[in-house]
Short mmCIF file of N, CA and C and ligand atoms in Angstrom, two decimals:
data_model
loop_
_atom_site.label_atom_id
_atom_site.label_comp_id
_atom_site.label_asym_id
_atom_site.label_seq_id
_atom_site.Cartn_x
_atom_site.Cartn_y
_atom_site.Cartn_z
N UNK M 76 35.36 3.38 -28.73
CA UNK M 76 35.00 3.11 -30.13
C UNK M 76 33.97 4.15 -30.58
N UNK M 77 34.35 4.75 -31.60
CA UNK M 77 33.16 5.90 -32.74
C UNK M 77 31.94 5.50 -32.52
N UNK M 78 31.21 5.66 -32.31
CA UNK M 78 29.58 5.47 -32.92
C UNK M 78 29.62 5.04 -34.58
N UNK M 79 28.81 4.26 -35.29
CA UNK M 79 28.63 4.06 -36.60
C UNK M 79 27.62 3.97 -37.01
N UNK M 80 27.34 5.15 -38.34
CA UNK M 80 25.80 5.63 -39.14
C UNK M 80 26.03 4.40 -39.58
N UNK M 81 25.77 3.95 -40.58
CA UNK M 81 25.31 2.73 -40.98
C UNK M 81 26.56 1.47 -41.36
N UNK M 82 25.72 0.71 -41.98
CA UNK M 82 26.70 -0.53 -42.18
C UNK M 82 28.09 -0.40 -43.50
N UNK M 83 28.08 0.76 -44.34
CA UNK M 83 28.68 1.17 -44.89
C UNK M 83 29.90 2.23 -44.68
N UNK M 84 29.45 2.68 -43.64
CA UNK M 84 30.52 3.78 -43.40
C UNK M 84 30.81 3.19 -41.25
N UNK M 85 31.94 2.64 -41.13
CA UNK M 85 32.52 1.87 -40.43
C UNK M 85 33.26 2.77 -39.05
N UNK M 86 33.95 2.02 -38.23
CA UNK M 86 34.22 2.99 -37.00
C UNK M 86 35.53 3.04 -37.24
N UNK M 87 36.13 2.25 -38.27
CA UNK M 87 37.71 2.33 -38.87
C UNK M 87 37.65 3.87 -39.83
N UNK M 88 36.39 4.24 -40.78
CA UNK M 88 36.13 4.84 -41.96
C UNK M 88 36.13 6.52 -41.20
N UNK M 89 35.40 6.27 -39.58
CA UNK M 89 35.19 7.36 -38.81
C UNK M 89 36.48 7.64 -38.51
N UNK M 90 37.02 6.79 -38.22
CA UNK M 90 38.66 7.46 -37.03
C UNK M 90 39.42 7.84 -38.52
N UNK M 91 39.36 7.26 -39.99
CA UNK M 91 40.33 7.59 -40.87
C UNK M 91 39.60 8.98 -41.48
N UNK M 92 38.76 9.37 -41.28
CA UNK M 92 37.64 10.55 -41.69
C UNK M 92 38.71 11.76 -40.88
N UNK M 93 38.42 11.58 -39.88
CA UNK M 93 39.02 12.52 -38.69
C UNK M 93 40.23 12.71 -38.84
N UNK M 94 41.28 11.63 -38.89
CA UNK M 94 42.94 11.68 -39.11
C UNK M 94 43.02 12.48 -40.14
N UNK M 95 42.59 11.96 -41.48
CA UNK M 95 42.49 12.76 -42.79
C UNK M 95 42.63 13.98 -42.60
N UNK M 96 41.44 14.66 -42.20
CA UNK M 96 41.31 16.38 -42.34
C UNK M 96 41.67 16.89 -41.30
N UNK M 97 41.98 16.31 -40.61
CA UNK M 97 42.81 17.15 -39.53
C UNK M 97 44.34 16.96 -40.35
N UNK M 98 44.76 15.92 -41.01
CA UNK M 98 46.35 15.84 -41.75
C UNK M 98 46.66 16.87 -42.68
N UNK M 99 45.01 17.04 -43.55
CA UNK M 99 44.80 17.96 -45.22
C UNK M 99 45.06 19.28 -44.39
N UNK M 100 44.77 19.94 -43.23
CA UNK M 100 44.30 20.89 -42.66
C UNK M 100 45.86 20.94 -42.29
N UNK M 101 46.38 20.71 -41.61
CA UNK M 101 48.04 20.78 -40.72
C UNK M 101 48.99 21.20 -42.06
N UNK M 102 48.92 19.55 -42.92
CA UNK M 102 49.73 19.92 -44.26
C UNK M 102 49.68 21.29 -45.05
N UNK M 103 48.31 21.47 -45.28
CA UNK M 103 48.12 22.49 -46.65
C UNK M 103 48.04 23.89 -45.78
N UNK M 104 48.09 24.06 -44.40
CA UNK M 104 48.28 25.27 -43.96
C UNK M 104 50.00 25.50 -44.19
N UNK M 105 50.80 24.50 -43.50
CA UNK M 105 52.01 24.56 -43.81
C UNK M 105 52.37 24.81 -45.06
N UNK M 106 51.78 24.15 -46.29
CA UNK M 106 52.35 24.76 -47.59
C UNK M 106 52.50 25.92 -47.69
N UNK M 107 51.51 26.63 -47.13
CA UNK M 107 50.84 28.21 -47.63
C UNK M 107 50.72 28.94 -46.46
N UNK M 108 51.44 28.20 -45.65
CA UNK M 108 51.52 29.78 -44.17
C UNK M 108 52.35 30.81 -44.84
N UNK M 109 53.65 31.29 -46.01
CA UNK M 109 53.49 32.36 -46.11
C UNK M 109 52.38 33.42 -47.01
N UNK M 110 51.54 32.76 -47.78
CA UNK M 110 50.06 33.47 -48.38
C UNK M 110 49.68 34.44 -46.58
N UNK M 111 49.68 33.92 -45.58
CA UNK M 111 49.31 34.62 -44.23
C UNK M 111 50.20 36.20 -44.19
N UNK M 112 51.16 35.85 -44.43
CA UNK M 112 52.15 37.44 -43.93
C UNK M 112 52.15 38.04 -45.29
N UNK M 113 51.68 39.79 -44.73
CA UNK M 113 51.85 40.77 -45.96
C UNK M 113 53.75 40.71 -46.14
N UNK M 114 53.72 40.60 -47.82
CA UNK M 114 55.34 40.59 -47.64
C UNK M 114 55.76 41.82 -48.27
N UNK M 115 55.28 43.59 -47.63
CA UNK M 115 55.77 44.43 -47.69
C UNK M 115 55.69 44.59 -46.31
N UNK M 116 55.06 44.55 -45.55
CA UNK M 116 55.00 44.81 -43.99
C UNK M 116 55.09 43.58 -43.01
N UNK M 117 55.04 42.42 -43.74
CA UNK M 117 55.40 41.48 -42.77
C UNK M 117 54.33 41.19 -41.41
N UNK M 118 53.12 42.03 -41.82
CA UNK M 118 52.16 41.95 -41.16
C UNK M 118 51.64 40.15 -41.24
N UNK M 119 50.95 39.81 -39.81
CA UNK M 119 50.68 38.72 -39.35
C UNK M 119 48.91 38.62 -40.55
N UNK M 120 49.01 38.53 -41.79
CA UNK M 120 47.31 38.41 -42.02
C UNK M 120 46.30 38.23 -41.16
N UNK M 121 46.43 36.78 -40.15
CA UNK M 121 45.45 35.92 -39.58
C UNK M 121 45.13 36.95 -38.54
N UNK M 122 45.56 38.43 -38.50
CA UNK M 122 44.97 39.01 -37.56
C UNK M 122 43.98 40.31 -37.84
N UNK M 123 43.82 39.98 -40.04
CA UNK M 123 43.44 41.12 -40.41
C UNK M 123 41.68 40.22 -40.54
N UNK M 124 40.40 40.60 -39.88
CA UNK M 124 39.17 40.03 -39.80
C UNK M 124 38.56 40.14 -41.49
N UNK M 125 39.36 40.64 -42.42
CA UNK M 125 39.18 40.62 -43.89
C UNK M 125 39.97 39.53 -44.27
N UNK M 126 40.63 38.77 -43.67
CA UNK M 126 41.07 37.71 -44.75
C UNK M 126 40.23 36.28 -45.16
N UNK M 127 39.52 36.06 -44.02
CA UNK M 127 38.55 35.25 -44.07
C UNK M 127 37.62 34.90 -45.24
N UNK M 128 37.22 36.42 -45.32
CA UNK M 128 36.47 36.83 -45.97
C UNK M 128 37.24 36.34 -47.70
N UNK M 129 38.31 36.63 -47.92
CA UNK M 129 39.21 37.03 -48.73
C UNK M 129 39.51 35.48 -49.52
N UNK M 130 39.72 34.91 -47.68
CA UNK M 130 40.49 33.50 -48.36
C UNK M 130 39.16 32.48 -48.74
N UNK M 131 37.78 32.63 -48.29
CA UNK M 131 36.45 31.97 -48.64
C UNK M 131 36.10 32.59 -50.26
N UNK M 132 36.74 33.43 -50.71
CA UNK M 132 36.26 33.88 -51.74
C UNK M 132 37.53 33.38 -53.36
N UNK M 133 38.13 33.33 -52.33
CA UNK M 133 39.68 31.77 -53.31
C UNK M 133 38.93 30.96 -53.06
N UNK M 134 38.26 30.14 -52.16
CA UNK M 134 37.58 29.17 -52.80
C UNK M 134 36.71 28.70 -53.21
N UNK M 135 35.85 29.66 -53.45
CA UNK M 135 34.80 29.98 -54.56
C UNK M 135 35.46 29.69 -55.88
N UNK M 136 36.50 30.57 -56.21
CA UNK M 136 37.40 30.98 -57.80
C UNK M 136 37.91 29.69 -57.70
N UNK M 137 38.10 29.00 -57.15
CA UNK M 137 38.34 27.52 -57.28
C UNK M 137 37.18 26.59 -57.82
N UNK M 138 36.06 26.67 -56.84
CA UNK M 138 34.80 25.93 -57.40
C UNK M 138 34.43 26.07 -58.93
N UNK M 139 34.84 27.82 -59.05
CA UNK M 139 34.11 28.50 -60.50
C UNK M 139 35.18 27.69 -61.34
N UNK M 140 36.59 27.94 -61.16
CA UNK M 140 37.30 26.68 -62.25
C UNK M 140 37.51 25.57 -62.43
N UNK M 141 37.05 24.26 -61.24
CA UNK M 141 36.72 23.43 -61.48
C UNK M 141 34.67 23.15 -62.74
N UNK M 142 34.27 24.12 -62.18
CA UNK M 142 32.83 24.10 -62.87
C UNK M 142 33.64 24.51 -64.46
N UNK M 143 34.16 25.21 -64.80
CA UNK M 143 34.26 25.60 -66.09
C UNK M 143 35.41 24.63 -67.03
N UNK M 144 35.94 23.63 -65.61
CA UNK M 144 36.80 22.72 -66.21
C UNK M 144 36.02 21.49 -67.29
N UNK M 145 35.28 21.15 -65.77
CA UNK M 145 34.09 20.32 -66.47
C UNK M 145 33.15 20.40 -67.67
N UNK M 146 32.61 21.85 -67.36
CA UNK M 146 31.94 22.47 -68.67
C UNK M 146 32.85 22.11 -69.99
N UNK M 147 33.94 22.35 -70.26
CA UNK M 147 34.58 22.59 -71.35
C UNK M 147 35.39 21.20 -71.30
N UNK M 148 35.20 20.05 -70.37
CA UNK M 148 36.18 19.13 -70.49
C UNK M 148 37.91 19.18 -70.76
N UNK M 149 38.33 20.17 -70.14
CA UNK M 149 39.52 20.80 -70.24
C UNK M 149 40.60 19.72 -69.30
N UNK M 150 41.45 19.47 -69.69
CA UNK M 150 42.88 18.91 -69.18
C UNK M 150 43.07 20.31 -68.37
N UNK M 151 44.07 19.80 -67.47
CA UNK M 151 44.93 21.09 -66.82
C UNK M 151 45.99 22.04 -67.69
N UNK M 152 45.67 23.24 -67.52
CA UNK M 152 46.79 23.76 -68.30
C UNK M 152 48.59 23.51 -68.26
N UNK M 153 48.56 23.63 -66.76
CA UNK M 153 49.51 23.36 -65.60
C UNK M 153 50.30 21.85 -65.63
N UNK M 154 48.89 20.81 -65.03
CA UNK M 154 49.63 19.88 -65.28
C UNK M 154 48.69 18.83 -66.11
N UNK M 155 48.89 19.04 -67.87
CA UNK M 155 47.96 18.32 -68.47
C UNK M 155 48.06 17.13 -68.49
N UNK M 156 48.63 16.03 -67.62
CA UNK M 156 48.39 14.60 -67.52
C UNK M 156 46.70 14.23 -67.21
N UNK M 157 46.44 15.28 -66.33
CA UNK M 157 45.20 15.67 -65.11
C UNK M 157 44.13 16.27 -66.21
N UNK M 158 43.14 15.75 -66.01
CA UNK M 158 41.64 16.83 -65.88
C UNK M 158 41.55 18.13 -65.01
N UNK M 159 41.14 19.36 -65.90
CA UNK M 159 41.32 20.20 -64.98
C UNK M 159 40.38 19.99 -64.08
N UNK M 160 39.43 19.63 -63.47
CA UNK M 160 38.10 19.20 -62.73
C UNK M 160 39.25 18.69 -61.74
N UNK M 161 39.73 17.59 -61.55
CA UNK M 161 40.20 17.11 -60.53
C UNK M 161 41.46 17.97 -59.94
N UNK M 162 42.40 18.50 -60.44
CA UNK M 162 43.26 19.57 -60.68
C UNK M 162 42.72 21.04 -59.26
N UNK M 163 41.71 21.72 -59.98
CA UNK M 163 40.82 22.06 -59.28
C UNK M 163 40.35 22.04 -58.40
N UNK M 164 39.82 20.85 -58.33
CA UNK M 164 39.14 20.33 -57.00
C UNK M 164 40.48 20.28 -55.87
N UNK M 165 41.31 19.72 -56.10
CA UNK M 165 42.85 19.91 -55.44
C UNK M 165 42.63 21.21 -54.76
N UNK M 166 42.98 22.03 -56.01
CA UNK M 166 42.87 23.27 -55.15
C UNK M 166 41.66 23.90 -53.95
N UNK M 167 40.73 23.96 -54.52
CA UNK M 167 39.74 23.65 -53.50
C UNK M 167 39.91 23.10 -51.72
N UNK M 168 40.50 21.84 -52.53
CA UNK M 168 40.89 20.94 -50.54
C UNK M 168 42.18 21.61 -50.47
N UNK M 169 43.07 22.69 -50.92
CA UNK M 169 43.73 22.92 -50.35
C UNK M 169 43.93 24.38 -49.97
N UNK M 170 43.26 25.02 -50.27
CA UNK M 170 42.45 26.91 -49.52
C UNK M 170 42.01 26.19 -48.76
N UNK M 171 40.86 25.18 -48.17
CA UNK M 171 40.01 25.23 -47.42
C UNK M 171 41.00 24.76 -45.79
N UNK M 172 41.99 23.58 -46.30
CA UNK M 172 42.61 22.87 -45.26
C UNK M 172 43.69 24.23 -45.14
N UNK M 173 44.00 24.88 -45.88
CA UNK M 173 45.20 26.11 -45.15
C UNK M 173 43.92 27.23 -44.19
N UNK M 174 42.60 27.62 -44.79
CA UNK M 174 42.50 28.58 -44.09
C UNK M 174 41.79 28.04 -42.45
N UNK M 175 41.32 26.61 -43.09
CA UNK M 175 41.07 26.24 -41.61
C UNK M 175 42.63 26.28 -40.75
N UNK M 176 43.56 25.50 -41.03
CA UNK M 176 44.88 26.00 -40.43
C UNK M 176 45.31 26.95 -40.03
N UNK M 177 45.23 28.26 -41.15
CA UNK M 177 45.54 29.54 -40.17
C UNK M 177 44.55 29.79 -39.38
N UNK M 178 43.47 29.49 -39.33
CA UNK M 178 42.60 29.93 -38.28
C UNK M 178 42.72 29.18 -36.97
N UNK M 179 43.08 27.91 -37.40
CA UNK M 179 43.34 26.84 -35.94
C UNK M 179 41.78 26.11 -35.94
N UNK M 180 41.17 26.48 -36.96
CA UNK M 180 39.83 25.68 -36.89
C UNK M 180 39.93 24.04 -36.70
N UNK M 181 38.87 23.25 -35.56
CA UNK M 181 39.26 22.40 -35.55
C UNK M 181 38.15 21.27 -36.55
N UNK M 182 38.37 21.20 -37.45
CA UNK M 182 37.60 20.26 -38.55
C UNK M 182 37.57 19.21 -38.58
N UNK M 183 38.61 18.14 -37.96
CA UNK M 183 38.55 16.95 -37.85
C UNK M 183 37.08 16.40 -36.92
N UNK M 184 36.76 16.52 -35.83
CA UNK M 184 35.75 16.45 -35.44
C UNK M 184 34.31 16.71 -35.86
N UNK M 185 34.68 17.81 -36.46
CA UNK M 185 33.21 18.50 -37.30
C UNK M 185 33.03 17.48 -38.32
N UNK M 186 33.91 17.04 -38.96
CA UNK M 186 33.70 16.65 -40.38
C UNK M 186 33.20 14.70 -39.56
N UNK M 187 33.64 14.76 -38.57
CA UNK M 187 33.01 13.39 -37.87
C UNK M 187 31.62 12.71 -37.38
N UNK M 188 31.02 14.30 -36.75
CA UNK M 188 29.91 14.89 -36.58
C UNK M 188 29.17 14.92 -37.05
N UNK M 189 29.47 15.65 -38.83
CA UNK M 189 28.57 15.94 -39.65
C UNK M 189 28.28 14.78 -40.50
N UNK M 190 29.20 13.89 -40.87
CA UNK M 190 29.08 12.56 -41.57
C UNK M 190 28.12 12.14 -40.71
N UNK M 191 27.82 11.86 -39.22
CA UNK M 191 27.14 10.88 -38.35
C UNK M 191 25.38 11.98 -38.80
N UNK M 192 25.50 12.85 -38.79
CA UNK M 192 24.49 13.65 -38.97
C UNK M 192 23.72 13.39 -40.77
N UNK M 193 24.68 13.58 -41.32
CA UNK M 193 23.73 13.76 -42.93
C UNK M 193 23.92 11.53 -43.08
N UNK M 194 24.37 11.21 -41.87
CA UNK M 194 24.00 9.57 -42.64
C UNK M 194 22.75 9.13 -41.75
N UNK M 195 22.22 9.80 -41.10
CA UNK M 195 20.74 9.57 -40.30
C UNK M 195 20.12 10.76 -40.70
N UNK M 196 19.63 11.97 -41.76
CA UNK M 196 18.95 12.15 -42.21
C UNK M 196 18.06 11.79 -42.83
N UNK M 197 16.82 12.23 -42.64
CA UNK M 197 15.66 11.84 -43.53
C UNK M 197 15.57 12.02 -44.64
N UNK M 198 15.99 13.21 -44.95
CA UNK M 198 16.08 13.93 -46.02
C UNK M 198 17.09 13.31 -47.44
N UNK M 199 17.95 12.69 -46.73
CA UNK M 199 19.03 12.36 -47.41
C UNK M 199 18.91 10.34 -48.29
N UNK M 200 17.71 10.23 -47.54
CA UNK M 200 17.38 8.85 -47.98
C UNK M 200 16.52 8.70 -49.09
N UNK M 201 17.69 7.33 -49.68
CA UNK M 201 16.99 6.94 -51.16
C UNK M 201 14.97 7.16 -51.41
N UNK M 202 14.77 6.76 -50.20
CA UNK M 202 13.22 6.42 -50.62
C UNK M 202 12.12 7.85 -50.41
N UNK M 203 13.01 8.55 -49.45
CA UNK M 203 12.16 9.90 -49.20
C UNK M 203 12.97 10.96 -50.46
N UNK M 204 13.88 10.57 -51.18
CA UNK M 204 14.62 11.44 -52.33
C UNK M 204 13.50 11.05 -53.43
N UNK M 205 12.97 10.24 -53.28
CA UNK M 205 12.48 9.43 -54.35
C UNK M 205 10.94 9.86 -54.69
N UNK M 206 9.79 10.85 -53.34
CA UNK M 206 9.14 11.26 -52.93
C UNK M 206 8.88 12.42 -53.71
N UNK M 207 7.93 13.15 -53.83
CA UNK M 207 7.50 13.74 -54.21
C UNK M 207 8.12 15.42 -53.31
N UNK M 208 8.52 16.24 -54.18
CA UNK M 208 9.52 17.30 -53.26
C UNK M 208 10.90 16.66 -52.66
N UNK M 209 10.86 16.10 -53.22
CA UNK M 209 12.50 15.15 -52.29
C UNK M 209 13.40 15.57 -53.23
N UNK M 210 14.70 16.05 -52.86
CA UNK M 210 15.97 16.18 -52.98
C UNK M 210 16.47 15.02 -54.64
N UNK M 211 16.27 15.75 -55.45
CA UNK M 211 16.67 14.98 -56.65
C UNK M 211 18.59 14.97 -56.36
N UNK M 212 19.29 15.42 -56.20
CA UNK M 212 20.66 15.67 -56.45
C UNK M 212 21.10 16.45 -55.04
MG1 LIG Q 28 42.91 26.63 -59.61
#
């Protein structure tokens, strides 16, 4: 059985944490394993040490158009049922779960880790946020 940060976030919430992004990560690499191969040379990307670089900087241009979605309260252009903010954000979880994929990064664990970590911070609690120098947002 998981270890569990507090009474809110559960050892069911931990194991579905983990399944999740390890699923977002498998799936959304598969969407977009060919974004990996140059398709004039058919070169393998995941072996060029610039794509990293390349593919962290798509999801930045993601963050920047979800921020400017919000700013402007914009529907999706694409698919205007949607807010572009949430639209966006999509994109976002889905560069991040392909490039962890082509890399083989293993995130499910990390992201298990790090939940158990920022939910026993000091820093992160209502009453020390509340403090003088404390973390407004
Ligand atoms: Mg986008």
């Amino acid at each position: 059985m998981t270890a569990v940060a507090n009474d809110n976030f559960t050892a069911s919430d931990v194991e579905e944490l983990e399944r999740s992004i390890n699923s977002l990560v498998r799936i959304t690499h598969k969407m977009a394993a060919h974004w990996w191969i140059d398709p004039k040379t058919g070169e393998d990307l995941r072996k060029n040490p610039l794509m990293v670089p390349v593919k962290l900087a798509l999801v930045h241009g993601e963050v920047s158009e979800a921020l400017e979605a919000d700013r402007t309260d914009a529907m999706d252009d694409k698919l205007p049922q949607f807010p572009g903010i949430w639209v966006e954000l999509v994109d976002v979880l889905f560069r991040v779960g392909d490039l962890a994929g082509a890399m083989k990064y293993d995130l499910g664990p990390v992201a298990v880790a790090k939940a158990m970590v920022n939910a026993t911070r000091a820093d992160h609690k209502l009453e020390n946020r509340a403090k003088a120098g404390g973390k407004k947002y």
